[in-house]
Coordinates of N, CA and C in Angstrom, one line a residue:
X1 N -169.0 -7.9 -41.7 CA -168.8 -9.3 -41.9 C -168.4 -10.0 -40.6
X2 N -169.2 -11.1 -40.6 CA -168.8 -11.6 -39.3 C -167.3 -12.6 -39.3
X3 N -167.0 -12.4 -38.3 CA -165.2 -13.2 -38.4 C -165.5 -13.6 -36.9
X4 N -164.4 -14.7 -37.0 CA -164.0 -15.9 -35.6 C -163.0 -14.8 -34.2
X5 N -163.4 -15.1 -33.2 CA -162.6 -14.7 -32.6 C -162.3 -14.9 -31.4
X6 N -161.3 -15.2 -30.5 CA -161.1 -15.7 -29.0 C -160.7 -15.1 -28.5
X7 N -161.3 -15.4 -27.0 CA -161.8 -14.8 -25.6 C -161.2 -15.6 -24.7
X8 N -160.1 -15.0 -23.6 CA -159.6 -15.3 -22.7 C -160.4 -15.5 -21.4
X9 N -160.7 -16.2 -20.7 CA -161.5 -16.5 -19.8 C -161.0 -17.0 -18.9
X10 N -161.6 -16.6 -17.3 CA -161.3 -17.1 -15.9 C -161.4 -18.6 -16.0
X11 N -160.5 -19.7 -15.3 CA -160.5 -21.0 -15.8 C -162.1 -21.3 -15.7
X12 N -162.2 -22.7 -15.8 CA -163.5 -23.2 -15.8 C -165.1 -22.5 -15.6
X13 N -164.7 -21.3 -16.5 CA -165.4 -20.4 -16.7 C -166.4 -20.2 -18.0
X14 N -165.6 -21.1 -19.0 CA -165.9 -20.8 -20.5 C -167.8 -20.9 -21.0
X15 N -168.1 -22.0 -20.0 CA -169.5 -22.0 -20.2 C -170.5 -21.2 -19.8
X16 N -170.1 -20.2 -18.9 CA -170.4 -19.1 -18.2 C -170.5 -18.4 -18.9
X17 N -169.4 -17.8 -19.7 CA -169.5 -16.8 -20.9 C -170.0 -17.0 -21.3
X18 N -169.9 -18.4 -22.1 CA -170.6 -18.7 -23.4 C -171.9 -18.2 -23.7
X19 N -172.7 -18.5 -22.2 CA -174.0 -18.4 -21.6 C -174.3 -16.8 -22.0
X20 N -173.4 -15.9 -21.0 CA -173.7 -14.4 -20.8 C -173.5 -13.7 -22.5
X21 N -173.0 -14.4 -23.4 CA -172.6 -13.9 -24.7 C -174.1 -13.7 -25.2
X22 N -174.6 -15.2 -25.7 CA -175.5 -15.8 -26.0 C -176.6 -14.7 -25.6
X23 N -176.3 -14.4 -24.4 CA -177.5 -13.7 -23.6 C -177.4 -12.2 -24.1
X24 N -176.4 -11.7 -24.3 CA -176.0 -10.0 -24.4 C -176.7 -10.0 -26.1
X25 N -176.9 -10.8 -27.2 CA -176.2 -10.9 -28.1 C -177.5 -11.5 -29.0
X26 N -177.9 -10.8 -29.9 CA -179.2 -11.7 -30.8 C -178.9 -13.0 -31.0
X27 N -179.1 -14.1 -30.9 CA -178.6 -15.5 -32.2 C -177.9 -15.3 -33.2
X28 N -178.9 -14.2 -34.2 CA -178.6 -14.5 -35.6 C -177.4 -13.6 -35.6
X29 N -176.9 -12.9 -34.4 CA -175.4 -11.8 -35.1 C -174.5 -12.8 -34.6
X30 N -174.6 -13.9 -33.7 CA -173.3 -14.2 -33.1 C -173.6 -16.0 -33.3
X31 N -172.3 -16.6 -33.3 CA -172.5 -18.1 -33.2 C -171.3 -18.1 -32.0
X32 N -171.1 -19.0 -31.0 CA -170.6 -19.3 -29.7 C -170.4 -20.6 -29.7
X33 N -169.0 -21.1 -29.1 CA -168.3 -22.3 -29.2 C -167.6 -22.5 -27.9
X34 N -167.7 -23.6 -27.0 CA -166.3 -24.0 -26.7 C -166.3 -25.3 -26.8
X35 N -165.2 -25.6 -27.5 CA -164.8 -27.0 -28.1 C -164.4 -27.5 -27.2
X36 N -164.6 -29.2 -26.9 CA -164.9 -30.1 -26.2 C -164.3 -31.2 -26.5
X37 N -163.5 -32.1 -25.8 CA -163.5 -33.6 -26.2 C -163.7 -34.5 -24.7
X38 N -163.9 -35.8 -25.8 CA -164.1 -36.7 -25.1 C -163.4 -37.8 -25.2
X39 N -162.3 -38.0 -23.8 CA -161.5 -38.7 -23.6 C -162.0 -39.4 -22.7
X40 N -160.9 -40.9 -22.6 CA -161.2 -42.3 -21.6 C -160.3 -41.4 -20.4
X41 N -160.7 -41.6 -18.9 CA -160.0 -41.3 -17.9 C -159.8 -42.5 -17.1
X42 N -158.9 -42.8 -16.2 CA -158.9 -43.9 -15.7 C -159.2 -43.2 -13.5
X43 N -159.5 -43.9 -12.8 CA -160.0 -43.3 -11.6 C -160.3 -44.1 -10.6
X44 N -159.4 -44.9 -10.0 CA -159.7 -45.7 -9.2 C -160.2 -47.2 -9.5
X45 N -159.2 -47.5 -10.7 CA -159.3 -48.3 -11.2 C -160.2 -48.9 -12.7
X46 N -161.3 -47.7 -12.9 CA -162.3 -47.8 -13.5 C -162.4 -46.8 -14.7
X47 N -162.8 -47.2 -16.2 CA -162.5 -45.7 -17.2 C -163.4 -45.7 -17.2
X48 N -163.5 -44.4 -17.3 CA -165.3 -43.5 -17.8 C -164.5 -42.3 -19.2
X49 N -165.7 -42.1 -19.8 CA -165.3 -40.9 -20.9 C -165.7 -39.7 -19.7
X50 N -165.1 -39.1 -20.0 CA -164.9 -37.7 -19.3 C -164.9 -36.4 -20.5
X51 N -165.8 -35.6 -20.4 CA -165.9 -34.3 -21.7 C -165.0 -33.1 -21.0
X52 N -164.1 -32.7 -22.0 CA -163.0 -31.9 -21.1 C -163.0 -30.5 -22.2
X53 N -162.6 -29.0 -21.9 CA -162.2 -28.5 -22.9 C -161.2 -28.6 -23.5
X54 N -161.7 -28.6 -25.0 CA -159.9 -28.6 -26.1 C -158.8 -27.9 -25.4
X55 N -159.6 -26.0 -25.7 CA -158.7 -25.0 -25.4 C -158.7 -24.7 -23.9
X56 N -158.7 -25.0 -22.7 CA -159.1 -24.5 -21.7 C -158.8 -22.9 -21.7
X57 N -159.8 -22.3 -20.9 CA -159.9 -20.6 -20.8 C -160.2 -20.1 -22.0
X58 N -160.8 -20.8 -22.9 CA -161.0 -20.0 -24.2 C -162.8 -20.0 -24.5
X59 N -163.1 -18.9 -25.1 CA -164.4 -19.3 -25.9 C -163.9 -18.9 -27.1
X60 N -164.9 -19.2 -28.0 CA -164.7 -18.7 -29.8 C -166.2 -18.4 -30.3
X61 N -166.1 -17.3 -30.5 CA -167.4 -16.4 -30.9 C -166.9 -16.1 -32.9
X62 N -168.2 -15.5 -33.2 CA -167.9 -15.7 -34.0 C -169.3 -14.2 -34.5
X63 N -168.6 -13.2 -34.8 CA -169.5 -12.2 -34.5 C -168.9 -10.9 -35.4
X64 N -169.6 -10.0 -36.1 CA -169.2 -8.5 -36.1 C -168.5 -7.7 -35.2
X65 N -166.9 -7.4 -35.2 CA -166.3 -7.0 -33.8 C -166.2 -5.5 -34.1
X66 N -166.7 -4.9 -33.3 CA -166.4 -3.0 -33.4 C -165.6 -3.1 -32.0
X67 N -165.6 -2.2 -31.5 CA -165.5 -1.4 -30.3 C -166.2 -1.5 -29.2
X68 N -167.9 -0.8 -29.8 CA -168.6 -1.3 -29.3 C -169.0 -2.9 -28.5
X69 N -168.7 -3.4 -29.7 CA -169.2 -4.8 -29.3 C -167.9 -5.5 -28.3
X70 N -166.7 -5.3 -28.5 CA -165.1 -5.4 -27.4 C -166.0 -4.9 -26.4
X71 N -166.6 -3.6 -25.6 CA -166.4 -3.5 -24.5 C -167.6 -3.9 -23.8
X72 N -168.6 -4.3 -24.6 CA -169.8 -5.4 -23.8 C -169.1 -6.4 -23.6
X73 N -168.3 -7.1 -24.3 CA -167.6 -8.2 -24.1 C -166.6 -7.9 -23.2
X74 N -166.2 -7.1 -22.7 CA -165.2 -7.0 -22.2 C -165.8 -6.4 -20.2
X75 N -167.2 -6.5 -20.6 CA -168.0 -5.7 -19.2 C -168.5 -7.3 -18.7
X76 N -168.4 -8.4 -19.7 CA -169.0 -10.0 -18.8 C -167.3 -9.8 -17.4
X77 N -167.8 -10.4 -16.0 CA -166.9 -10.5 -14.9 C -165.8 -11.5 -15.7
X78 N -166.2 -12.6 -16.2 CA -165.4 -13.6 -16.1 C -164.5 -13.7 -17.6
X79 N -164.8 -12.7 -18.3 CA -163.6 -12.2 -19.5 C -162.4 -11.5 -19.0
X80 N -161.2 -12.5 -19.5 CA -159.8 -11.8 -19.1 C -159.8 -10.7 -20.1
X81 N -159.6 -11.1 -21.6 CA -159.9 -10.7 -22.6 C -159.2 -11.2 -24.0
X82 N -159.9 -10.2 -24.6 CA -160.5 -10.8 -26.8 C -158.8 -10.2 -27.0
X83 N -158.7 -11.9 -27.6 CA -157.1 -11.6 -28.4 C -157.2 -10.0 -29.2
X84 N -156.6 -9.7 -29.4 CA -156.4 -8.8 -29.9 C -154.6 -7.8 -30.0
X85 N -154.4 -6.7 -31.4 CA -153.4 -6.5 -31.4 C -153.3 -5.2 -30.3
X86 N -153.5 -5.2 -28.8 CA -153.1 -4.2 -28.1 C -151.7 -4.4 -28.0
X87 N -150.7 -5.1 -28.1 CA -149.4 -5.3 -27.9 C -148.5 -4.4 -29.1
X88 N -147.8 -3.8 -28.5 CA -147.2 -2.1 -29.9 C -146.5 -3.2 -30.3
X89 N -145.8 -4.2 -30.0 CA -144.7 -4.7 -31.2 C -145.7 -5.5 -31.8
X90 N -147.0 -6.0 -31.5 CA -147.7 -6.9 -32.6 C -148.7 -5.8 -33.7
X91 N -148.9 -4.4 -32.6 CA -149.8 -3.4 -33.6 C -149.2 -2.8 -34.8
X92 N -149.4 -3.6 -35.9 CA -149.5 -2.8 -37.4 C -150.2 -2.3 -37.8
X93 N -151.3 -1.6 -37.0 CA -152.0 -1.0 -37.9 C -152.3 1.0 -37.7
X94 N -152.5 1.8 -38.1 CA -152.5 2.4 -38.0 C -154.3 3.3 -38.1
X95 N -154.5 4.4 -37.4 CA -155.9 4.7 -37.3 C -156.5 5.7 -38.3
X96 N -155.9 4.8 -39.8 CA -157.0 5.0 -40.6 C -158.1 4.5 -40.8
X97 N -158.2 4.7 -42.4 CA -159.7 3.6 -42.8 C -159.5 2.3 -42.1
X98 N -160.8 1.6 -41.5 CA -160.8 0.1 -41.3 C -160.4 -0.1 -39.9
X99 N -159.4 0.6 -39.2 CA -158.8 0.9 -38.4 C -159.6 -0.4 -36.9
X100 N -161.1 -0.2 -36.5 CA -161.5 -1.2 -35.8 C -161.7 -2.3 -36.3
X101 N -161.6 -3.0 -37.5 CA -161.8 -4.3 -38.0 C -160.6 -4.7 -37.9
X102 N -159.7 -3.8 -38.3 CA -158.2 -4.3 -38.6 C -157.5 -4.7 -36.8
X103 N -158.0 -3.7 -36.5 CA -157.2 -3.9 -34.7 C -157.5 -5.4 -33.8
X104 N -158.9 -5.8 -34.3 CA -159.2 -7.3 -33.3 C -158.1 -8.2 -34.0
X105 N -157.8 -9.5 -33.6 CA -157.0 -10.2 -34.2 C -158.1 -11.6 -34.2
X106 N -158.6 -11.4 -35.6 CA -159.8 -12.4 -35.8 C -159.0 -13.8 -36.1
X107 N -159.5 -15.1 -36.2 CA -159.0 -16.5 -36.6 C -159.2 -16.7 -37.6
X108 N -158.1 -17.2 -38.5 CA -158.6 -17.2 -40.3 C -159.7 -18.7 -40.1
X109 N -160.4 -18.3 -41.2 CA -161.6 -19.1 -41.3 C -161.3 -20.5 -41.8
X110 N -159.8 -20.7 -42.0 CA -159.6 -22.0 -42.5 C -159.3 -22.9 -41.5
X111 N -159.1 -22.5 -40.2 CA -158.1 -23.1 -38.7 C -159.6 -23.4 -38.7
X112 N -160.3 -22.1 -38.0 CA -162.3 -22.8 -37.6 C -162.8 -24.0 -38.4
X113 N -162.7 -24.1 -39.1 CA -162.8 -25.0 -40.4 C -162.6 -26.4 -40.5
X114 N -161.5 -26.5 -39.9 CA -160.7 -27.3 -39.5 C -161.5 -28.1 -38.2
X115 N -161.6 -27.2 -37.2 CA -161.6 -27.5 -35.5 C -163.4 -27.8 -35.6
X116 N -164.4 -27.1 -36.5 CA -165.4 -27.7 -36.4 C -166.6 -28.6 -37.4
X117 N -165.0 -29.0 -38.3 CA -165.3 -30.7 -38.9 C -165.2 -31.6 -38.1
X118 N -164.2 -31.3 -36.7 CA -163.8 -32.0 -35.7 C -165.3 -32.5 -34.5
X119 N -166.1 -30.9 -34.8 CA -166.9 -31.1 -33.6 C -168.0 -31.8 -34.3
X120 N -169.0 -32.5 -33.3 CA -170.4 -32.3 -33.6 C -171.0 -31.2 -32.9
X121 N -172.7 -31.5 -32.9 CA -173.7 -30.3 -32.7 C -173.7 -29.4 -31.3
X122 N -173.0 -30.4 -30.4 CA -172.8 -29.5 -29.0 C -171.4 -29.7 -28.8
X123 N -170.7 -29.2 -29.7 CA -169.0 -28.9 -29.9 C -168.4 -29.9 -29.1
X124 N -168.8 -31.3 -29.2 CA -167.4 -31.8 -28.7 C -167.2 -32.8 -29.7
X125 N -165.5 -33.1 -29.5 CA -165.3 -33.9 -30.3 C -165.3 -36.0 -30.0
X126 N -166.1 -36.6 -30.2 CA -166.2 -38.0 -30.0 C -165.3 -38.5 -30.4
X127 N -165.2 -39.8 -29.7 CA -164.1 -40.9 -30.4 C -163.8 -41.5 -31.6
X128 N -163.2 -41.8 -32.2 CA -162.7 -42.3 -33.3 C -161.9 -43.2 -33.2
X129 N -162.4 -44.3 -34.1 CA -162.5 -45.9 -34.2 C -160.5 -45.9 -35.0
X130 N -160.0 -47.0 -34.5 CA -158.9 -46.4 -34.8 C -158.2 -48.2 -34.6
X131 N -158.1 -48.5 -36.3 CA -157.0 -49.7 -36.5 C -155.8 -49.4 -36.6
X132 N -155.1 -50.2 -36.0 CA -153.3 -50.1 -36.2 C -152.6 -51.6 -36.3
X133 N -152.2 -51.7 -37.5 CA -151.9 -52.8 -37.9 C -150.5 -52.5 -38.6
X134 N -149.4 -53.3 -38.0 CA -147.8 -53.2 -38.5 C -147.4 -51.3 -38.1
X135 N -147.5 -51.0 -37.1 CA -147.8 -49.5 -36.8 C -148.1 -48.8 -37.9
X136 N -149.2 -49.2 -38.5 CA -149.9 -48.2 -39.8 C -150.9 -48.2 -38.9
X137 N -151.3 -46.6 -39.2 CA -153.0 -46.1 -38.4 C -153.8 -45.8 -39.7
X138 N -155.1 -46.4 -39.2 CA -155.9 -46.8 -40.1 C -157.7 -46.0 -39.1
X139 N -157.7 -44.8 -39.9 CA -159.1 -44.7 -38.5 C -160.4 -44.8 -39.8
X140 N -160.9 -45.8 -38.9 CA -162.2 -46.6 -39.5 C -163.2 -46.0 -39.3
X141 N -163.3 -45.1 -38.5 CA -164.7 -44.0 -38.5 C -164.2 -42.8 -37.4
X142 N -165.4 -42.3 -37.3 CA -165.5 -40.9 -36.3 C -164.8 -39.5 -37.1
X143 N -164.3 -38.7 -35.9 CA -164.3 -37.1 -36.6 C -162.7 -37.3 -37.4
X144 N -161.9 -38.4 -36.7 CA -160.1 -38.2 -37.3 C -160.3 -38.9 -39.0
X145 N -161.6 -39.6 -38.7 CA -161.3 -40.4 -40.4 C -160.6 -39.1 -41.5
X146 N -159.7 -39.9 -41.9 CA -159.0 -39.0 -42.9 C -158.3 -37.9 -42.9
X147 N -157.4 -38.0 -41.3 CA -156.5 -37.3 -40.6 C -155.5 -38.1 -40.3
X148 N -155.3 -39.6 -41.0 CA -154.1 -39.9 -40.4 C -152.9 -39.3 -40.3
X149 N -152.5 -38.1 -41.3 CA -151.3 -37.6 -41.2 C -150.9 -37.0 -40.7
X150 N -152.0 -36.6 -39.8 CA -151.9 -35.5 -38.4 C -151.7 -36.0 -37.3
X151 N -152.2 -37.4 -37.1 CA -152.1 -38.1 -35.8 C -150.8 -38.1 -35.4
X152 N -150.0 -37.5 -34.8 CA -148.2 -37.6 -34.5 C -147.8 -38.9 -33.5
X153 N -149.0 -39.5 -32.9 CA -148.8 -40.6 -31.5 C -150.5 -41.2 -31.3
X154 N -149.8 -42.3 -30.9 CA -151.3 -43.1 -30.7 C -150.8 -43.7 -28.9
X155 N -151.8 -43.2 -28.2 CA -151.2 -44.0 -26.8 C -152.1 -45.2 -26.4
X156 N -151.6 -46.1 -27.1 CA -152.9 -47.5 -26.5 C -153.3 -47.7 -25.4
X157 N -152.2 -47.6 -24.5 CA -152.7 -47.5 -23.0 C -153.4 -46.8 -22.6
X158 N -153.8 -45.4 -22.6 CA -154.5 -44.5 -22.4 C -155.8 -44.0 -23.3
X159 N -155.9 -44.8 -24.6 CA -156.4 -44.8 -25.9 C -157.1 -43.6 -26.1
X160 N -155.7 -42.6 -26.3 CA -156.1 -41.1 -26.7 C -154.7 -41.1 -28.3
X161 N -155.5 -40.2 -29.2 CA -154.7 -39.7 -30.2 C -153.9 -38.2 -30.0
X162 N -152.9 -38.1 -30.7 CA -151.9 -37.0 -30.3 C -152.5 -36.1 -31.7
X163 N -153.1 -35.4 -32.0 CA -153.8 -34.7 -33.4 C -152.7 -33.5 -33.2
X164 N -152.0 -33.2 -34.4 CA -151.5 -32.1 -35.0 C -151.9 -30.7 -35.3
X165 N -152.9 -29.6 -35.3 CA -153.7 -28.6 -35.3 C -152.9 -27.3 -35.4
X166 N -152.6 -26.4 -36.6 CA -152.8 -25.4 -36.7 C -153.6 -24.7 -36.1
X167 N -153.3 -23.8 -34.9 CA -154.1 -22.8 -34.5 C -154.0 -21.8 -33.8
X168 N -154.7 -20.8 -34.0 CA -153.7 -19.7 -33.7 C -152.8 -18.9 -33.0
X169 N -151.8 -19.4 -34.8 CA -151.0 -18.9 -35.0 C -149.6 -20.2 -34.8
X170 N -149.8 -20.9 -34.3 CA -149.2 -22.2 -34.0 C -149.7 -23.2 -34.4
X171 N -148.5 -24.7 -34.2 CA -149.3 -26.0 -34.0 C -148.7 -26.4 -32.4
X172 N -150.4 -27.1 -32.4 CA -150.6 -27.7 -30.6 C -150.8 -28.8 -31.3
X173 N -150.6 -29.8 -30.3 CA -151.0 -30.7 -29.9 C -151.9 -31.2 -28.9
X174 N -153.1 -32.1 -29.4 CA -154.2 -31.9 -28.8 C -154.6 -33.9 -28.3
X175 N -154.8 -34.2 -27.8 CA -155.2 -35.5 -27.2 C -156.8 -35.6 -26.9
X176 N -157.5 -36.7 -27.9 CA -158.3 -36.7 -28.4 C -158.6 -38.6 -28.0
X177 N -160.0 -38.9 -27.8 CA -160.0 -40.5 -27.3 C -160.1 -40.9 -28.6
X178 N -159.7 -42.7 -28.3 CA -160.2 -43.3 -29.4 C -160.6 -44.2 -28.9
X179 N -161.1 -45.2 -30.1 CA -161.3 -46.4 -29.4 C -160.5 -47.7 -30.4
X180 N -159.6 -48.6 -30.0 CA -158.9 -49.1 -30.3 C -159.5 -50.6 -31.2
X181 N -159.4 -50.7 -32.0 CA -159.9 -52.1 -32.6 C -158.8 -52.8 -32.7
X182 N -158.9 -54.4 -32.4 CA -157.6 -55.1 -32.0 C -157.2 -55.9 -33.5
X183 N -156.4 -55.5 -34.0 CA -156.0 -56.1 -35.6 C -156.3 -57.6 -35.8
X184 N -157.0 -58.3 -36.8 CA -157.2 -59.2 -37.2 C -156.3 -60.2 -38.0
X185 N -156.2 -61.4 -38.2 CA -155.3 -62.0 -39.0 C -155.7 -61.3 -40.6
X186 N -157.1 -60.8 -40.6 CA -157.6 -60.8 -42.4 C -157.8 -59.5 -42.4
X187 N -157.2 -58.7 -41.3 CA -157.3 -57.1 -41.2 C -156.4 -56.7 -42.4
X188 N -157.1 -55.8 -43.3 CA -155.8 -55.7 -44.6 C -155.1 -54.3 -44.0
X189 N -153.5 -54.5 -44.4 CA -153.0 -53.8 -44.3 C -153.1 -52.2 -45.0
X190 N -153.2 -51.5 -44.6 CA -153.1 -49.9 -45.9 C -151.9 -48.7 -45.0

């Protein structure tokens, strides 16, 4: 069964991997991610959107993990390496039955779930249309619609959202663009 899993990576490297995965790796056994957003940057006066990684140094595969398949992955140059329980005070498990499924430390499928409702087709995440009226946030379209409760900060100045994210094993905080719609006299309040 195929399960989620992440890969430590030399910095600004991730697309590299992604690449060599892709390449080591049929299509149909593996799916390959690195999540992306798209923030406003400011630069000499002037904003441009700028496409940045979520996780920097991470990829997220998504694949049947043996042994096998850890040390091809682990033979790409630019893999630090695959989370995993090699740490004795995190290893519960013992070398019985199951013993190589149990040892990777895969991502529950409900975090993934989560992170690529967020994305579209080439994993990044776009801007989201975002009213704020009487400081009530109100997002009127894109990937946050219907995450207001996660948004913890809205920075107008910099018109990025502060998103809340379960992931593994924590919550991060992640900064995500928007784009700001300027409240109306007949804007209804919710």
């Amino acid at each position: 069964m195929r399960k989620w899993y992440a890969i430590f990576v030399q910095g600004a490297k991730e697309e590299d991997v992604m690449r060599r995965i892709l390449e080591r790796f049929d299509r149909s056994s593996v799916y390959c991610c690195v999540p992306k957003r798209k923030v406003p940057e400011k630069k000499d006066g002037v904003v441009n959107a700028v496409i940045k990684p979520m996780f920097p140094g991470y990829v997220f595969l998504q694949i049947h993990m043996d042994f096998k398949t850890y040390y091809e992955i682990q033979a790409i140059p630019e893999v630090i390496k695959v989370l995993n329980y090699e740490n004795k005070k995190d290893k519960q498990v013992s070398q019985g039955q199951g013993y190589e499924e149990m040892y990777f430390k895969s991502i529950p499928d409900e975090e993934m779930e989560h992170l690529i409702k967020l994305m579209d087709d080439k994993a990044i995440v776009d801007y989201s249309t975002v009213l704020m009226n009487n400081n009530v946030i109100t997002i009127v379209s894109g990937p946050l619609k219907g995450m207001e409760g996660s948004i913890k900060k809205i920075d107008k100045h910099k018109k990025r959202a502060k998103l809340l994210l379960n992931f593994l094993g924590c919550e991060k905080l992640i900064d995500l663009g928007i784009e700001l719609l300027a409240p109306t006299p007949t804007s209804p309040i919710r």
